[in-house]
Amino acid sequence: MLITLERGPCLGGCPVYSLAIHADGRVIYQGHSGARVTGTAVEQIAPDQVVSLAEAFRRLDYFSLADRYTHGEPGCERYIADLPYVITSLTLGGRSKRVEHDHGCRGAPAGLAPLEARIDEVAGSWRWTGVDR
């Protein structure tokens, strides 16, 4: 199992970073602009936290989501510019899915942004980004 999250820039100076959470609980963080820690950091979380996070993906029916919730895509007719984007992915049981989510898209599923925040919470990304979601 592998869960990834990548946060892009926004008009207000959002931290730009990516992280990967492995089934064994290993978290690999890569900080870029606007993050308190730039470069690579590695941390360990409990494997049962990873299982709990995978369950959150299942509850959202992540594999059935569209690949993109971005400007110009169906469902994103209502759009606000200059908000951050987030890319998540899940590889589990031989299946992989990647979802691009521009927070300016008002047609994204209601559970997607909370899932993104949950990934940050479980990974403890606040210690590197300086942002507690």
PDB file of N, CA, C and O in Angstrom, residues 22-91:
ATOM      1  N   HIS A  22       3.850   4.827   3.453  1.00  0.00           N
ATOM      2  CA  HIS A  22       3.971   3.417   3.088  1.00  0.00           C
ATOM      3  C   HIS A  22       3.228   2.542   4.089  1.00  0.00           C
ATOM      4  O   HIS A  22       2.968   2.951   5.228  1.00  0.00           O
ATOM      5  N   ALA A  23       2.904   1.333   3.678  1.00  0.00           N
ATOM      6  CA  ALA A  23       2.126   0.403   4.505  1.00  0.00           C
ATOM      7  C   ALA A  23       2.778   0.135   5.856  1.00  0.00           C
ATOM      8  O   ALA A  23       2.081  -0.075   6.852  1.00  0.00           O
ATOM      9  N   ASP A  24       4.109   0.152   5.904  1.00  0.00           N
ATOM     10  CA  ASP A  24       4.814  -0.116   7.161  1.00  0.00           C
ATOM     11  C   ASP A  24       4.855   1.097   8.088  1.00  0.00           C
ATOM     12  O   ASP A  24       5.433   1.037   9.170  1.00  0.00           O
ATOM     13  N   GLY A  25       4.231   2.221   7.659  1.00  0.00           N
ATOM     14  CA  GLY A  25       4.189   3.413   8.489  1.00  0.00           C
ATOM     15  C   GLY A  25       5.279   4.427   8.188  1.00  0.00           C
ATOM     16  O   GLY A  25       5.314   5.500   8.799  1.00  0.00           O
ATOM     17  N   ARG A  26       6.127   4.135   7.251  1.00  0.00           N
ATOM     18  CA  ARG A  26       7.194   5.078   6.879  1.00  0.00           C
ATOM     19  C   ARG A  26       6.582   6.244   6.104  1.00  0.00           C
ATOM     20  O   ARG A  26       5.838   6.056   5.162  1.00  0.00           O
ATOM     21  N   VAL A  27       6.899   7.462   6.544  1.00  0.00           N
ATOM     22  CA  VAL A  27       6.437   8.682   5.881  1.00  0.00           C
ATOM     23  C   VAL A  27       7.663   9.386   5.317  1.00  0.00           C
ATOM     24  O   VAL A  27       8.610   9.670   6.057  1.00  0.00           O
ATOM     25  N   ILE A  28       7.636   9.665   4.027  1.00  0.00           N
ATOM     26  CA  ILE A  28       8.723  10.397   3.383  1.00  0.00           C
ATOM     27  C   ILE A  28       8.157  11.721   2.891  1.00  0.00           C
ATOM     28  O   ILE A  28       7.226  11.751   2.086  1.00  0.00           O
ATOM     29  N   TYR A  29       8.709  12.790   3.404  1.00  0.00           N
ATOM     30  CA  TYR A  29       8.258  14.153   3.122  1.00  0.00           C
ATOM     31  C   TYR A  29       9.303  14.854   2.259  1.00  0.00           C
ATOM     32  O   TYR A  29      10.506  14.679   2.474  1.00  0.00           O
ATOM     33  N   GLN A  30       8.827  15.657   1.311  1.00  0.00           N
ATOM     34  CA  GLN A  30       9.710  16.477   0.491  1.00  0.00           C
ATOM     35  C   GLN A  30       9.152  17.896   0.501  1.00  0.00           C
ATOM     36  O   GLN A  30       8.091  18.143  -0.079  1.00  0.00           O
ATOM     37  N   GLY A  31       9.842  18.822   1.172  1.00  0.00           N
ATOM     38  CA  GLY A  31       9.384  20.201   1.275  1.00  0.00           C
ATOM     39  C   GLY A  31       9.979  21.082   0.202  1.00  0.00           C
ATOM     40  O   GLY A  31      11.144  20.931  -0.164  1.00  0.00           O
ATOM     41  N   HIS A  32       9.153  21.986  -0.283  1.00  0.00           N
ATOM     42  CA  HIS A  32       9.578  22.934  -1.314  1.00  0.00           C
ATOM     43  C   HIS A  32       9.321  24.349  -0.795  1.00  0.00           C
ATOM     44  O   HIS A  32       9.453  24.595   0.396  1.00  0.00           O
ATOM     45  N   SER A  33       8.872  25.237  -1.620  1.00  0.00           N
ATOM     46  CA  SER A  33       8.704  26.633  -1.231  1.00  0.00           C
ATOM     47  C   SER A  33       7.584  26.810  -0.198  1.00  0.00           C
ATOM     48  O   SER A  33       6.592  26.098  -0.208  1.00  0.00           O
ATOM     49  N   GLY A  34       7.805  27.753   0.695  1.00  0.00           N
ATOM     50  CA  GLY A  34       6.796  28.110   1.677  1.00  0.00           C
ATOM     51  C   GLY A  34       6.665  27.169   2.853  1.00  0.00           C
ATOM     52  O   GLY A  34       5.926  27.447   3.790  1.00  0.00           O
ATOM     53  N   ALA A  35       7.362  26.062   2.831  1.00  0.00           N
ATOM     54  CA  ALA A  35       7.313  25.095   3.939  1.00  0.00           C
ATOM     55  C   ALA A  35       8.402  25.436   4.954  1.00  0.00           C
ATOM     56  O   ALA A  35       9.475  25.928   4.592  1.00  0.00           O
ATOM     57  N   ARG A  36       8.139  25.179   6.223  1.00  0.00           N
ATOM     58  CA  ARG A  36       9.135  25.431   7.268  1.00  0.00           C
ATOM     59  C   ARG A  36      10.385  24.585   7.042  1.00  0.00           C
ATOM     60  O   ARG A  36      11.506  25.047   7.240  1.00  0.00           O
ATOM     61  N   VAL A  37      10.189  23.342   6.603  1.00  0.00           N
ATOM     62  CA  VAL A  37      11.317  22.454   6.304  1.00  0.00           C
ATOM     63  C   VAL A  37      11.333  22.190   4.805  1.00  0.00           C
ATOM     64  O   VAL A  37      10.349  21.707   4.245  1.00  0.00           O
ATOM     65  N   THR A  38      12.441  22.548   4.164  1.00  0.00           N
ATOM     66  CA  THR A  38      12.617  22.213   2.754  1.00  0.00           C
ATOM     67  C   THR A  38      13.571  21.032   2.676  1.00  0.00           C
ATOM     68  O   THR A  38      14.384  20.812   3.570  1.00  0.00           O
ATOM     69  N   GLY A  39      13.445  20.257   1.631  1.00  0.00           N
ATOM     70  CA  GLY A  39      14.246  19.045   1.506  1.00  0.00           C
ATOM     71  C   GLY A  39      13.473  17.844   2.016  1.00  0.00           C
ATOM     72  O   GLY A  39      12.260  17.893   2.197  1.00  0.00           O
ATOM     73  N   THR A  40      14.191  16.789   2.279  1.00  0.00           N
ATOM     74  CA  THR A  40      13.589  15.496   2.626  1.00  0.00           C
ATOM     75  C   THR A  40      13.627  15.250   4.130  1.00  0.00           C
ATOM     76  O   THR A  40      14.618  15.546   4.788  1.00  0.00           O
ATOM     77  N   ALA A  41      12.550  14.689   4.642  1.00  0.00           N
ATOM     78  CA  ALA A  41      12.475  14.235   6.028  1.00  0.00           C
ATOM     79  C   ALA A  41      11.764  12.890   6.029  1.00  0.00           C
ATOM     80  O   ALA A  41      10.893  12.631   5.203  1.00  0.00           O
ATOM     81  N   VAL A  42      12.161  12.038   6.957  1.00  0.00           N
ATOM     82  CA  VAL A  42      11.555  10.708   7.077  1.00  0.00           C
ATOM     83  C   VAL A  42      11.094  10.528   8.518  1.00  0.00           C
ATOM     84  O   VAL A  42      11.811  10.869   9.455  1.00  0.00           O
ATOM     85  N   GLU A  43       9.897   9.996   8.675  1.00  0.00           N
ATOM     86  CA  GLU A  43       9.323   9.766   9.994  1.00  0.00           C
ATOM     87  C   GLU A  43       8.609   8.418   9.972  1.00  0.00           C
ATOM     88  O   GLU A  43       8.308   7.884   8.904  1.00  0.00           O
ATOM     89  N   GLN A  44       8.322   7.896  11.135  1.00  0.00           N
ATOM     90  CA  GLN A  44       7.620   6.623  11.258  1.00  0.00           C
ATOM     91  C   GLN A  44       6.323   6.850  12.017  1.00  0.00           C
ATOM     92  O   GLN A  44       6.317   7.531  13.046  1.00  0.00           O
ATOM     93  N   ILE A  45       5.220   6.315  11.482  1.00  0.00           N
ATOM     94  CA  ILE A  45       3.949   6.328  12.194  1.00  0.00           C
ATOM     95  C   ILE A  45       3.521   4.872  12.393  1.00  0.00           C
ATOM     96  O   ILE A  45       4.078   3.966  11.765  1.00  0.00           O
ATOM     97  N   ALA A  46       2.545   4.656  13.231  1.00  0.00           N
ATOM     98  CA  ALA A  46       2.069   3.295  13.495  1.00  0.00           C
ATOM     99  C   ALA A  46       1.354   2.744  12.258  1.00  0.00           C
ATOM    100  O   ALA A  46       0.538   3.440  11.651  1.00  0.00           O
ATOM    101  N   PRO A  47       1.639   1.486  11.899  1.00  0.00           N
ATOM    102  CA  PRO A  47       0.966   0.884  10.745  1.00  0.00           C
ATOM    103  C   PRO A  47      -0.557   0.885  10.849  1.00  0.00           C
ATOM    104  O   PRO A  47      -1.245   0.992   9.841  1.00  0.00           O
ATOM    105  N   ASP A  48      -1.100   0.810  12.071  1.00  0.00           N
ATOM    106  CA  ASP A  48      -2.562   0.842  12.198  1.00  0.00           C
ATOM    107  C   ASP A  48      -3.126   2.206  11.803  1.00  0.00           C
ATOM    108  O   ASP A  48      -4.278   2.304  11.372  1.00  0.00           O
ATOM    109  N   GLN A  49      -2.337   3.273  11.885  1.00  0.00           N
ATOM    110  CA  GLN A  49      -2.782   4.576  11.399  1.00  0.00           C
ATOM    111  C   GLN A  49      -2.898   4.565   9.872  1.00  0.00           C
ATOM    112  O   GLN A  49      -3.791   5.198   9.317  1.00  0.00           O
ATOM    113  N   VAL A  50      -2.008   3.829   9.225  1.00  0.00           N
ATOM    114  CA  VAL A  50      -2.061   3.707   7.768  1.00  0.00           C
ATOM    115  C   VAL A  50      -3.315   2.933   7.364  1.00  0.00           C
ATOM    116  O   VAL A  50      -4.017   3.303   6.422  1.00  0.00           O
ATOM    117  N   VAL A  51      -3.621   1.882   8.101  1.00  0.00           N
ATOM    118  CA  VAL A  51      -4.825   1.094   7.839  1.00  0.00           C
ATOM    119  C   VAL A  51      -6.065   1.960   8.018  1.00  0.00           C
ATOM    120  O   VAL A  51      -6.996   1.926   7.209  1.00  0.00           O
ATOM    121  N   SER A  52      -6.092   2.775   9.066  1.00  0.00           N
ATOM    122  CA  SER A  52      -7.213   3.680   9.310  1.00  0.00           C
ATOM    123  C   SER A  52      -7.361   4.683   8.165  1.00  0.00           C
ATOM    124  O   SER A  52      -8.481   4.983   7.731  1.00  0.00           O
ATOM    125  N   LEU A  53      -6.253   5.171   7.659  1.00  0.00           N
ATOM    126  CA  LEU A  53      -6.288   6.106   6.536  1.00  0.00           C
ATOM    127  C   LEU A  53      -6.810   5.420   5.273  1.00  0.00           C
ATOM    128  O   LEU A  53      -7.629   5.979   4.542  1.00  0.00           O
ATOM    129  N   ALA A  54      -6.379   4.186   5.032  1.00  0.00           N
ATOM    130  CA  ALA A  54      -6.882   3.429   3.884  1.00  0.00           C
ATOM    131  C   ALA A  54      -8.389   3.229   3.987  1.00  0.00           C
ATOM    132  O   ALA A  54      -9.106   3.276   2.980  1.00  0.00           O
ATOM    133  N   GLU A  55      -8.891   3.057   5.191  1.00  0.00           N
ATOM    134  CA  GLU A  55     -10.333   2.923   5.410  1.00  0.00           C
ATOM    135  C   GLU A  55     -11.062   4.213   5.033  1.00  0.00           C
ATOM    136  O   GLU A  55     -12.164   4.182   4.486  1.00  0.00           O
ATOM    137  N   ALA A  56     -10.456   5.364   5.302  1.00  0.00           N
ATOM    138  CA  ALA A  56     -11.048   6.647   4.913  1.00  0.00           C
ATOM    139  C   ALA A  56     -11.151   6.754   3.386  1.00  0.00           C
ATOM    140  O   ALA A  56     -12.143   7.255   2.856  1.00  0.00           O
ATOM    141  N   PHE A  57     -10.153   6.263   2.678  1.00  0.00           N
ATOM    142  CA  PHE A  57     -10.210   6.221   1.213  1.00  0.00           C
ATOM    143  C   PHE A  57     -11.368   5.327   0.765  1.00  0.00           C
ATOM    144  O   PHE A  57     -12.102   5.660  -0.162  1.00  0.00           O
ATOM    145  N   ARG A  58     -11.527   4.182   1.429  1.00  0.00           N
ATOM    146  CA  ARG A  58     -12.606   3.255   1.066  1.00  0.00           C
ATOM    147  C   ARG A  58     -13.973   3.892   1.285  1.00  0.00           C
ATOM    148  O   ARG A  58     -14.856   3.794   0.440  1.00  0.00           O
ATOM    149  N   ARG A  59     -14.136   4.572   2.434  1.00  0.00           N
ATOM    150  CA  ARG A  59     -15.426   5.218   2.728  1.00  0.00           C
ATOM    151  C   ARG A  59     -15.784   6.273   1.685  1.00  0.00           C
ATOM    152  O   ARG A  59     -16.953   6.459   1.374  1.00  0.00           O
ATOM    153  N   LEU A  60     -14.790   6.946   1.145  1.00  0.00           N
ATOM    154  CA  LEU A  60     -15.026   7.956   0.108  1.00  0.00           C
ATOM    155  C   LEU A  60     -15.252   7.306  -1.255  1.00  0.00           C
ATOM    156  O   LEU A  60     -15.700   7.965  -2.173  1.00  0.00           O
ATOM    157  N   ASP A  61     -15.010   5.994  -1.365  1.00  0.00           N
ATOM    158  CA  ASP A  61     -15.080   5.276  -2.642  1.00  0.00           C
ATOM    159  C   ASP A  61     -14.117   5.924  -3.642  1.00  0.00           C
ATOM    160  O   ASP A  61     -14.462   6.246  -4.773  1.00  0.00           O
ATOM    161  N   TYR A  62     -12.886   6.103  -3.168  1.00  0.00           N
ATOM    162  CA  TYR A  62     -11.847   6.839  -3.882  1.00  0.00           C
ATOM    163  C   TYR A  62     -11.634   6.336  -5.310  1.00  0.00           C
ATOM    164  O   TYR A  62     -11.475   7.132  -6.223  1.00  0.00           O
ATOM    165  N   PHE A  63     -11.645   5.032  -5.512  1.00  0.00           N
ATOM    166  CA  PHE A  63     -11.389   4.487  -6.853  1.00  0.00           C
ATOM    167  C   PHE A  63     -12.488   4.852  -7.854  1.00  0.00           C
ATOM    168  O   PHE A  63     -12.274   4.745  -9.056  1.00  0.00           O
ATOM    169  N   SER A  64     -13.640   5.300  -7.374  1.00  0.00           N
ATOM    170  CA  SER A  64     -14.706   5.691  -8.295  1.00  0.00           C
ATOM    171  C   SER A  64     -14.708   7.195  -8.597  1.00  0.00           C
ATOM    172  O   SER A  64     -15.505   7.655  -9.423  1.00  0.00           O
ATOM    173  N   LEU A  65     -13.843   7.969  -7.958  1.00  0.00           N
ATOM    174  CA  LEU A  65     -13.792   9.404  -8.196  1.00  0.00           C
ATOM    175  C   LEU A  65     -13.261   9.699  -9.599  1.00  0.00           C
ATOM    176  O   LEU A  65     -12.556   8.876 -10.202  1.00  0.00           O
ATOM    177  N   ALA A  66     -13.559  10.882 -10.096  1.00  0.00           N
ATOM    178  CA  ALA A  66     -12.967  11.342 -11.358  1.00  0.00           C
ATOM    179  C   ALA A  66     -11.464  11.527 -11.143  1.00  0.00           C
ATOM    180  O   ALA A  66     -11.003  11.683 -10.015  1.00  0.00           O
ATOM    181  N   ASP A  67     -10.712  11.524 -12.225  1.00  0.00           N
ATOM    182  CA  ASP A  67      -9.264  11.720 -12.134  1.00  0.00           C
ATOM    183  C   ASP A  67      -8.907  13.174 -11.844  1.00  0.00           C
ATOM    184  O   ASP A  67      -7.847  13.449 -11.284  1.00  0.00           O
ATOM    185  N   ARG A  68      -9.772  14.086 -12.265  1.00  0.00           N
ATOM    186  CA  ARG A  68      -9.476  15.512 -12.110  1.00  0.00           C
ATOM    187  C   ARG A  68     -10.713  16.301 -11.724  1.00  0.00           C
ATOM    188  O   ARG A  68     -11.763  16.168 -12.333  1.00  0.00           O
ATOM    189  N   TYR A  69     -10.528  17.145 -10.725  1.00  0.00           N
ATOM    190  CA  TYR A  69     -11.501  18.166 -10.349  1.00  0.00           C
ATOM    191  C   TYR A  69     -10.762  19.493 -10.506  1.00  0.00           C
ATOM    192  O   TYR A  69     -10.239  20.050  -9.548  1.00  0.00           O
ATOM    193  N   THR A  70     -10.652  19.929 -11.750  1.00  0.00           N
ATOM    194  CA  THR A  70      -9.880  21.115 -12.097  1.00  0.00           C
ATOM    195  C   THR A  70     -10.668  21.974 -13.074  1.00  0.00           C
ATOM    196  O   THR A  70     -11.629  21.512 -13.693  1.00  0.00           O
ATOM    197  N   HIS A  71     -10.229  23.210 -13.233  1.00  0.00           N
ATOM    198  CA  HIS A  71     -10.886  24.159 -14.129  1.00  0.00           C
ATOM    199  C   HIS A  71     -11.063  23.555 -15.518  1.00  0.00           C
ATOM    200  O   HIS A  71     -10.147  22.973 -16.072  1.00  0.00           O
ATOM    201  N   GLY A  72     -12.275  23.663 -16.049  1.00  0.00           N
ATOM    202  CA  GLY A  72     -12.572  23.159 -17.378  1.00  0.00           C
ATOM    203  C   GLY A  72     -13.068  21.725 -17.421  1.00  0.00           C
ATOM    204  O   GLY A  72     -13.532  21.261 -18.453  1.00  0.00           O
ATOM    205  N   GLU A  73     -12.978  21.012 -16.312  1.00  0.00           N
ATOM    206  CA  GLU A  73     -13.454  19.630 -16.260  1.00  0.00           C
ATOM    207  C   GLU A  73     -14.943  19.612 -15.934  1.00  0.00           C
ATOM    208  O   GLU A  73     -15.456  20.531 -15.293  1.00  0.00           O
ATOM    209  N   PRO A  74     -15.649  18.562 -16.365  1.00  0.00           N
ATOM    210  CA  PRO A  74     -17.069  18.442 -16.005  1.00  0.00           C
ATOM    211  C   PRO A  74     -17.235  18.505 -14.488  1.00  0.00           C
ATOM    212  O   PRO A  74     -16.460  17.905 -13.740  1.00  0.00           O
ATOM    213  N   GLY A  75     -18.206  19.257 -14.051  1.00  0.00           N
ATOM    214  CA  GLY A  75     -18.449  19.425 -12.621  1.00  0.00           C
ATOM    215  C   GLY A  75     -17.752  20.632 -12.022  1.00  0.00           C
ATOM    216  O   GLY A  75     -17.976  20.966 -10.866  1.00  0.00           O
ATOM    217  N   CYS A  76     -16.895  21.272 -12.789  1.00  0.00           N
ATOM    218  CA  CYS A  76     -16.154  22.435 -12.271  1.00  0.00           C
ATOM    219  C   CYS A  76     -16.542  23.713 -12.995  1.00  0.00           C
ATOM    220  O   CYS A  76     -15.707  24.590 -13.219  1.00  0.00           O
ATOM    221  N   GLU A  77     -17.792  23.800 -13.355  1.00  0.00           N
ATOM    222  CA  GLU A  77     -18.272  25.004 -14.023  1.00  0.00           C
ATOM    223  C   GLU A  77     -18.205  26.210 -13.079  1.00  0.00           C
ATOM    224  O   GLU A  77     -17.952  27.319 -13.506  1.00  0.00           O
ATOM    225  N   ARG A  78     -18.425  25.972 -11.801  1.00  0.00           N
ATOM    226  CA  ARG A  78     -18.259  27.019 -10.781  1.00  0.00           C
ATOM    227  C   ARG A  78     -16.815  26.945 -10.301  1.00  0.00           C
ATOM    228  O   ARG A  78     -16.404  25.946  -9.707  1.00  0.00           O
ATOM    229  N   TYR A  79     -16.044  28.001 -10.543  1.00  0.00           N
ATOM    230  CA  TYR A  79     -14.609  27.953 -10.288  1.00  0.00           C
ATOM    231  C   TYR A  79     -14.122  29.272  -9.702  1.00  0.00           C
ATOM    232  O   TYR A  79     -14.539  30.345 -10.129  1.00  0.00           O
ATOM    233  N   ILE A  80     -13.217  29.187  -8.732  1.00  0.00           N
ATOM    234  CA  ILE A  80     -12.575  30.354  -8.125  1.00  0.00           C
ATOM    235  C   ILE A  80     -11.072  30.208  -8.367  1.00  0.00           C
ATOM    236  O   ILE A  80     -10.477  29.196  -7.996  1.00  0.00           O
ATOM    237  N   ALA A  81     -10.469  31.203  -8.969  1.00  0.00           N
ATOM    238  CA  ALA A  81      -9.034  31.151  -9.294  1.00  0.00           C
ATOM    239  C   ALA A  81      -8.167  31.368  -8.047  1.00  0.00           C
ATOM    240  O   ALA A  81      -8.627  31.877  -7.033  1.00  0.00           O
ATOM    241  N   ASP A  82      -6.908  30.987  -8.155  1.00  0.00           N
ATOM    242  CA  ASP A  82      -5.847  31.258  -7.172  1.00  0.00           C
ATOM    243  C   ASP A  82      -5.959  30.483  -5.868  1.00  0.00           C
ATOM    244  O   ASP A  82      -5.365  30.870  -4.870  1.00  0.00           O
ATOM    245  N   LEU A  83      -6.708  29.402  -5.860  1.00  0.00           N
ATOM    246  CA  LEU A  83      -6.740  28.539  -4.682  1.00  0.00           C
ATOM    247  C   LEU A  83      -5.752  27.387  -4.901  1.00  0.00           C
ATOM    248  O   LEU A  83      -5.389  27.077  -6.030  1.00  0.00           O
ATOM    249  N   PRO A  84      -5.309  26.740  -3.849  1.00  0.00           N
ATOM    250  CA  PRO A  84      -4.302  25.684  -4.004  1.00  0.00           C
ATOM    251  C   PRO A  84      -4.859  24.440  -4.679  1.00  0.00           C
ATOM    252  O   PRO A  84      -6.073  24.257  -4.757  1.00  0.00           O
ATOM    253  N   TYR A  85      -3.950  23.605  -5.162  1.00  0.00           N
ATOM    254  CA  TYR A  85      -4.360  22.310  -5.685  1.00  0.00           C
ATOM    255  C   TYR A  85      -3.667  21.227  -4.877  1.00  0.00           C
ATOM    256  O   TYR A  85      -2.618  21.447  -4.271  1.00  0.00           O
ATOM    257  N   VAL A  86      -4.319  20.082  -4.866  1.00  0.00           N
ATOM    258  CA  VAL A  86      -3.805  18.927  -4.138  1.00  0.00           C
ATOM    259  C   VAL A  86      -3.937  17.714  -5.047  1.00  0.00           C
ATOM    260  O   VAL A  86      -4.971  17.527  -5.693  1.00  0.00           O
ATOM    261  N   ILE A  87      -2.896  16.913  -5.092  1.00  0.00           N
ATOM    262  CA  ILE A  87      -2.943  15.656  -5.828  1.00  0.00           C
ATOM    263  C   ILE A  87      -2.757  14.538  -4.805  1.00  0.00           C
ATOM    264  O   ILE A  87      -1.804  14.552  -4.027  1.00  0.00           O
ATOM    265  N   THR A  88      -3.689  13.609  -4.800  1.00  0.00           N
ATOM    266  CA  THR A  88      -3.586  12.446  -3.928  1.00  0.00           C
ATOM    267  C   THR A  88      -3.493  11.198  -4.793  1.00  0.00           C
ATOM    268  O   THR A  88      -3.909  11.200  -5.955  1.00  0.00           O
ATOM    269  N   SER A  89      -2.971  10.144  -4.199  1.00  0.00           N
ATOM    270  CA  SER A  89      -2.992   8.855  -4.889  1.00  0.00           C
ATOM    271  C   SER A  89      -3.043   7.737  -3.863  1.00  0.00           C
ATOM    272  O   SER A  89      -2.641   7.902  -2.710  1.00  0.00           O
ATOM    273  N   LEU A  90      -3.571   6.612  -4.325  1.00  0.00           N
ATOM    274  CA  LEU A  90      -3.653   5.409  -3.505  1.00  0.00           C
ATOM    275  C   LEU A  90      -3.295   4.219  -4.382  1.00  0.00           C
ATOM    276  O   LEU A  90      -3.847   4.063  -5.479  1.00  0.00           O
ATOM    277  N   THR A  91      -2.366   3.418  -3.901  1.00  0.00           N
ATOM    278  CA  THR A  91      -2.052   2.132  -4.518  1.00  0.00           C
ATOM    279  C   THR A  91      -2.348   1.075  -3.472  1.00  0.00           C
ATOM    280  O   THR A  91      -1.793   1.099  -2.373  1.00  0.00           O
TER     281      THR A  91
END
